[in-house]
Structures are given as structure tokens and as C-alpha cells.
Amino acid sequence: MRFSTPALVVALRPHGEHGAVARLMTPDHGLQAGYVRGARGRQLRPVLLPGNQVQATLTARTEAQLPQATVELLHSRGPLMAEPLPAVAIDWACALTATALPEGQPYSRIYAALDGLLSAVEAAPSASGWGAALVRYELLVLAELGFGLDLESCAVSGSSSDLVAVSPRSGRAVSAATAVPYAGKLLPLPHFIRDGGAAPWPDILDGLELTGHFLLRDLLTDRSASVADSRVRLVDRLRRAAGRA
């Protein structure tokens, strides 16, 4: 096996005295792991930061062998690591990708969405500029892995209008009239999720409450549960930022 591809660094695990196993999200080959010699050295350490875009070449003699990887930096998001909120957002988005996706299966939509989310974090002056993109990214990961929510019509009436909530059990949308008897038991469905566009702080936080429920229930279980700590830190900081806005 040998191929060269652009990739997003999503995780790095020390291996041996100086090397590390990098987990790379690629557009056509999905999530790939490769051993990088000297990964913890002065030259490669800033290259292999989560969120960075690299050109990677992976080679292996057999399919069962861990590939050797060489990387060249294409775009660094390292400066964002000095900014607390962008840093924790990148950490969470990359950790979710590295943990939830199976290796070697192409997820071109997830690659494109992750790259777009990271670019939005980089470009936006405030988290209010990329919070909606984060919610959409989490929804996409759920959908691509078979846990998508049904937000097209009301689970009870079948109506596609005035959808305001989601059943925490079925993941199906609920209209305003149908939701009344179940007040306090349903998850909020902010309008931007269906309508697109930017979102105010309350809607972003409602969106994160929605996606967080299904991520914890369906994806971040067993050994993956520890990754949820990154999300808890992110949501806590977003709530503080919303309180200051």
C-alpha cells in the first residue's frame, strides 16, 4: 500500500522513544493511522497538532501492517492553540472524529465538513460565528454513522411545519402543538438546524444540548466515554461566553 493525500491531523499518540502514531482524516481514504518517525521532535511537533492540514504519504507492505507516514505541513492552525475557546473547539472536533469513525472507510462529507468547521473557527472573531457549524458537524457525524435524527416531519402528526422539539428516545421531530403535553421531556430543536444560516447564542446552546444527548447515548460509550470530557469543557466555555455577550 502506498498513497499520498491531503489530510487533517485529528490525534497523536506517542509510540516508542521519539515517534508517534498519527491519526489522519483524509478526503478519499477516511480515517488513517500511521507511524511518524521523529513525531515528537522539534521539527515535527508543531506540524502534527490537531487541526493542522498536512500532505501525508502512507506506505505499508501488507494490509495488516501499521503504515509508515511522512507528513508535510500545508496549513497550520497552531496559533489558535493560544486562544482558549478556539483551542478547545478544535480539540473536541478532532477528538470526536478520531474516536467515532472506523478506520479506512471513506467519509468525504465528514472530511469536508471538518475542514469547513476548522476554517470557520479560524476565521470567526467570536464563537457565535462558528457555534452553528459545530452543531451541524455533530449532526453529520451522527447521520453518517447511522444515528441520524429525523427532523423532516412531526413524529405524531406528520406535519413538516412548526417543528420545535425532538424526542430524546426516537430522535424524531415534534411540532409545537404536539409538544405541549410533553413539556420538559423533549429536547429543543432550534430553527437554524433546519433553516440554515447563523444562530444566536441561545439557539447554539440548545443545538449543543440536542446533539450532546445523542452523541453520549449512541457514540461516546464504553472506552469512548472519556472523550466526552473535551465536549464538557467546550460547552462550559461556550456558556460563559454566551453570558458575557
Tab-separated table of C-alpha atoms in Angstrom:
chain	number	residue	atom	x	y	z
A	1	MET	CA	0.000	0.000	0.000
A	2	ARG	CA	1.214	3.456	-0.865
A	3	PHE	CA	-0.707	6.668	-1.377
A	4	SER	CA	-0.288	10.398	-0.877
A	5	THR	CA	-3.148	12.616	0.214
A	6	PRO	CA	-4.027	15.852	1.939
A	7	ALA	CA	-5.155	15.134	5.478
A	8	LEU	CA	-6.282	16.739	8.710
A	9	VAL	CA	-4.424	15.719	11.862
A	10	VAL	CA	-7.031	14.593	14.406
A	11	ALA	CA	-4.992	12.736	17.049
A	12	LEU	CA	-1.451	11.846	18.041
A	13	ARG	CA	-0.355	9.048	20.389
A	14	PRO	CA	3.283	8.633	21.492
A	15	HIS	CA	4.884	5.414	20.273
A	16	GLY	CA	8.439	4.439	21.017
A	17	GLU	CA	11.127	6.853	22.163
A	18	HIS	CA	10.703	9.595	19.553
A	19	GLY	CA	7.846	8.578	17.267
A	20	ALA	CA	4.070	8.676	17.425
A	21	VAL	CA	1.029	7.205	15.751
A	22	ALA	CA	-0.837	9.961	13.959
A	23	ARG	CA	-4.500	9.605	13.113
A	24	LEU	CA	-5.300	11.473	9.931
A	25	MET	CA	-8.663	12.291	8.371
A	26	THR	CA	-8.400	12.099	4.588
A	27	PRO	CA	-10.922	13.005	1.858
A	28	ASP	CA	-10.874	9.677	-0.014
A	29	HIS	CA	-9.428	7.106	2.386
A	30	GLY	CA	-11.248	8.071	5.567
A	31	LEU	CA	-9.503	7.879	8.907
A	32	GLN	CA	-5.954	6.550	8.629
A	33	ALA	CA	-3.358	5.760	11.282
A	34	GLY	CA	0.346	5.923	10.508
A	35	TYR	CA	3.603	5.795	12.436
A	36	VAL	CA	5.601	9.006	12.093
A	37	ARG	CA	9.302	8.829	12.916
A	38	GLY	CA	10.530	11.768	14.951
A	39	ALA	CA	6.989	12.978	15.539
A	40	ARG	CA	7.873	14.347	18.966
A	41	GLY	CA	10.976	16.157	17.767
A	42	ARG	CA	11.321	19.902	17.428
A	43	GLN	CA	10.713	19.857	13.676
A	44	LEU	CA	7.555	17.737	13.512
A	45	ARG	CA	5.881	18.519	16.825
A	46	PRO	CA	4.285	21.780	15.568
A	47	VAL	CA	3.298	20.066	12.304
A	48	LEU	CA	1.303	17.312	13.996
A	49	LEU	CA	-1.037	19.485	16.036
A	50	PRO	CA	-4.725	18.505	15.855
A	51	GLY	CA	-6.482	20.645	13.270
A	52	ASN	CA	-3.449	21.151	11.051
A	53	GLN	CA	-3.691	20.271	7.375
A	54	VAL	CA	-0.815	18.198	6.027
A	55	GLN	CA	0.236	16.352	2.919
A	56	ALA	CA	0.709	12.767	4.061
A	57	THR	CA	2.294	9.766	2.372
A	58	LEU	CA	1.427	6.389	3.875
A	59	THR	CA	3.204	3.155	2.965
A	60	ALA	CA	2.853	-0.422	4.214
A	61	ARG	CA	3.990	-3.795	2.898
A	62	THR	CA	0.782	-5.564	3.941
A	63	GLU	CA	-2.741	-4.520	4.859
A	64	ALA	CA	-2.196	-5.811	8.409
A	65	GLN	CA	0.885	-3.654	8.967
A	66	LEU	CA	0.693	-0.222	10.583
A	67	PRO	CA	1.656	2.171	7.768
A	68	GLN	CA	4.674	4.407	7.952
A	69	ALA	CA	3.696	8.028	7.414
A	70	THR	CA	5.606	11.098	6.336
A	71	VAL	CA	3.958	14.488	6.625
A	72	GLU	CA	4.493	17.954	5.229
A	73	LEU	CA	2.663	20.956	6.640
A	74	LEU	CA	0.138	22.579	4.303
A	75	HIS	CA	-1.682	24.847	6.749
A	76	SER	CA	-1.122	25.415	10.464
A	77	ARG	CA	-3.823	26.252	12.973
A	78	GLY	CA	-1.217	26.268	15.725
A	79	PRO	CA	-1.740	29.958	16.613
A	80	LEU	CA	-5.307	29.119	17.678
A	81	MET	CA	-3.952	26.863	20.429
A	82	ALA	CA	-3.135	30.036	22.393
A	83	GLU	CA	-6.809	31.078	22.356
A	84	PRO	CA	-8.793	29.090	24.952
A	85	LEU	CA	-12.159	28.803	23.186
A	86	PRO	CA	-10.913	28.020	19.657
A	87	ALA	CA	-8.371	25.596	21.140
A	88	VAL	CA	-10.966	23.554	22.998
A	89	ALA	CA	-13.308	23.604	19.970
A	90	ILE	CA	-10.586	22.188	17.716
A	91	ASP	CA	-9.626	19.651	20.374
A	92	TRP	CA	-13.228	18.415	20.620
A	93	ALA	CA	-13.974	18.283	16.880
A	94	CYS	CA	-10.772	16.351	16.211
A	95	ALA	CA	-11.267	14.017	19.178
A	96	LEU	CA	-14.807	13.197	18.067
A	97	THR	CA	-13.597	12.415	14.553
A	98	ALA	CA	-10.700	10.264	15.729
A	99	THR	CA	-12.840	8.344	18.207
A	100	ALA	CA	-16.155	7.840	16.447
A	101	LEU	CA	-15.103	6.938	12.905
A	102	PRO	CA	-13.924	3.453	11.892
A	103	GLU	CA	-10.581	3.413	10.121
A	104	GLY	CA	-10.208	3.030	6.387
A	105	GLN	CA	-13.765	3.855	5.375
A	106	PRO	CA	-14.264	6.926	3.180
A	107	TYR	CA	-16.349	9.720	4.652
A	108	SER	CA	-15.827	12.538	2.187
A	109	ARG	CA	-18.682	14.607	3.622
A	110	ILE	CA	-17.224	14.413	7.116
A	111	TYR	CA	-13.788	15.421	5.838
A	112	ALA	CA	-15.218	18.443	4.005
A	113	ALA	CA	-17.386	19.433	6.968
A	114	LEU	CA	-14.497	19.125	9.442
A	115	ASP	CA	-12.262	21.230	7.227
A	116	GLY	CA	-15.055	23.802	6.936
A	117	LEU	CA	-15.639	23.839	10.689
A	118	LEU	CA	-11.941	24.309	11.449
A	119	SER	CA	-11.762	27.125	8.900
A	120	ALA	CA	-14.802	28.763	10.496
A	121	VAL	CA	-13.192	28.584	13.943
A	122	GLU	CA	-10.078	30.145	12.461
A	123	ALA	CA	-11.936	32.944	10.676
A	124	ALA	CA	-14.677	33.914	13.134
A	125	PRO	CA	-13.942	36.644	15.700
A	126	SER	CA	-16.364	35.017	18.164
A	127	ALA	CA	-17.678	31.544	18.864
A	128	SER	CA	-21.100	32.850	17.883
A	129	GLY	CA	-19.732	32.764	14.336
A	130	TRP	CA	-18.943	29.046	14.335
A	131	GLY	CA	-21.193	27.565	17.007
A	132	ALA	CA	-23.893	26.680	14.473
A	133	ALA	CA	-21.302	24.963	12.260
A	134	LEU	CA	-20.199	22.852	15.226
A	135	VAL	CA	-23.758	21.682	15.866
A	136	ARG	CA	-24.192	20.798	12.195
A	137	TYR	CA	-20.911	18.888	12.218
A	138	GLU	CA	-22.033	16.784	15.174
A	139	LEU	CA	-25.347	16.068	13.447
A	140	LEU	CA	-23.487	14.999	10.304
A	141	VAL	CA	-21.241	12.595	12.232
A	142	LEU	CA	-24.306	11.046	13.840
A	143	ALA	CA	-26.034	10.698	10.462
A	144	GLU	CA	-23.022	9.272	8.620
A	145	LEU	CA	-22.572	6.622	11.310
A	146	GLY	CA	-26.194	5.513	11.182
A	147	PHE	CA	-27.633	7.533	14.076
A	148	GLY	CA	-29.176	10.399	12.139
A	149	LEU	CA	-32.135	12.314	13.531
A	150	ASP	CA	-35.427	12.518	11.646
A	151	LEU	CA	-36.185	16.237	11.567
A	152	GLU	CA	-38.328	16.439	8.447
A	153	SER	CA	-41.790	15.945	9.959
A	154	CYS	CA	-43.580	15.567	13.277
A	155	ALA	CA	-43.429	12.067	14.713
A	156	VAL	CA	-47.104	12.252	15.729
A	157	SER	CA	-48.951	14.464	13.242
A	158	GLY	CA	-46.704	14.072	10.201
A	159	SER	CA	-46.689	17.856	9.719
A	160	SER	CA	-43.478	19.473	8.475
A	161	SER	CA	-44.248	22.914	9.903
A	162	ASP	CA	-43.653	24.480	13.333
A	163	LEU	CA	-41.236	21.783	14.483
A	164	VAL	CA	-39.825	22.877	17.832
A	165	ALA	CA	-38.576	19.793	19.671
A	166	VAL	CA	-37.102	16.298	19.321
A	167	SER	CA	-37.979	13.121	21.152
A	168	PRO	CA	-34.942	12.009	23.202
A	169	ARG	CA	-35.914	8.386	22.636
A	170	SER	CA	-36.701	8.206	18.914
A	171	GLY	CA	-34.726	11.190	17.603
A	172	ARG	CA	-37.793	12.352	15.673
A	173	ALA	CA	-39.054	15.926	15.471
A	174	VAL	CA	-42.182	17.099	17.279
A	175	SER	CA	-44.414	20.052	16.359
A	176	ALA	CA	-45.305	22.833	18.791
A	177	ALA	CA	-48.906	21.660	19.252
A	178	THR	CA	-47.878	18.057	19.838
A	179	ALA	CA	-45.090	19.041	22.238
A	180	VAL	CA	-47.344	20.793	24.762
A	181	PRO	CA	-48.255	17.694	26.838
A	182	TYR	CA	-44.591	16.663	26.991
A	183	ALA	CA	-43.134	19.968	28.201
A	184	GLY	CA	-39.820	19.393	29.944
A	185	LYS	CA	-39.362	15.927	28.468
A	186	LEU	CA	-38.345	16.862	24.923
A	187	LEU	CA	-35.114	18.259	23.525
A	188	PRO	CA	-35.150	21.693	21.867
A	189	LEU	CA	-34.956	21.956	18.074
A	190	PRO	CA	-33.571	25.392	17.173
A	191	HIS	CA	-34.667	26.767	13.807
A	192	PHE	CA	-31.171	27.095	12.316
A	193	ILE	CA	-30.749	23.319	12.195
A	194	ARG	CA	-33.468	23.015	9.558
A	195	ASP	CA	-33.336	26.504	8.040
A	196	GLY	CA	-29.556	27.001	7.860
A	197	GLY	CA	-27.654	30.201	8.463
A	198	ALA	CA	-26.141	31.659	11.606
A	199	ALA	CA	-27.713	31.374	15.043
A	200	PRO	CA	-27.945	33.427	18.245
A	201	TRP	CA	-26.341	32.142	21.431
A	202	PRO	CA	-29.493	30.577	22.939
A	203	ASP	CA	-30.090	28.561	19.773
A	204	ILE	CA	-26.462	27.408	19.624
A	205	LEU	CA	-26.655	26.168	23.210
A	206	ASP	CA	-29.975	24.453	22.506
A	207	GLY	CA	-28.407	22.780	19.461
A	208	LEU	CA	-25.495	21.514	21.549
A	209	GLU	CA	-27.923	20.122	24.117
A	210	LEU	CA	-29.686	18.238	21.324
A	211	THR	CA	-26.590	16.764	19.701
A	212	GLY	CA	-24.923	16.075	23.037
A	213	HIS	CA	-27.753	13.790	24.129
A	214	PHE	CA	-27.446	11.535	21.081
A	215	LEU	CA	-23.641	11.621	20.945
A	216	LEU	CA	-23.432	10.402	24.539
A	217	ARG	CA	-26.164	7.823	24.052
A	218	ASP	CA	-25.129	6.364	20.701
A	219	LEU	CA	-21.442	7.078	20.008
A	220	LEU	CA	-19.421	8.037	23.086
A	221	THR	CA	-19.919	4.852	25.064
A	222	ASP	CA	-17.590	2.431	26.867
A	223	ARG	CA	-13.956	3.299	26.084
A	224	SER	CA	-15.007	6.336	24.072
A	225	ALA	CA	-16.781	7.922	27.031
A	226	SER	CA	-13.636	9.707	28.239
A	227	VAL	CA	-13.587	11.761	25.031
A	228	ALA	CA	-16.802	13.419	26.191
A	229	ASP	CA	-14.741	15.395	28.732
A	230	SER	CA	-13.470	17.535	25.858
A	231	ARG	CA	-17.036	18.376	24.941
A	232	VAL	CA	-17.979	19.215	28.527
A	233	ARG	CA	-15.121	21.722	28.678
A	234	LEU	CA	-16.180	23.239	25.372
A	235	VAL	CA	-19.853	23.620	26.309
A	236	ASP	CA	-18.923	25.131	29.698
A	237	ARG	CA	-16.766	27.755	27.989
A	238	LEU	CA	-19.436	28.469	25.396
A	239	ARG	CA	-21.983	29.059	28.147
A	240	ARG	CA	-19.638	31.513	29.834
A	241	ALA	CA	-19.020	33.268	26.521
A	242	ALA	CA	-22.778	33.487	25.932
A	243	GLY	CA	-23.226	35.005	29.393
A	244	ARG	CA	-20.718	37.754	28.542
A	245	ALA	CA	-22.260	38.511	25.122
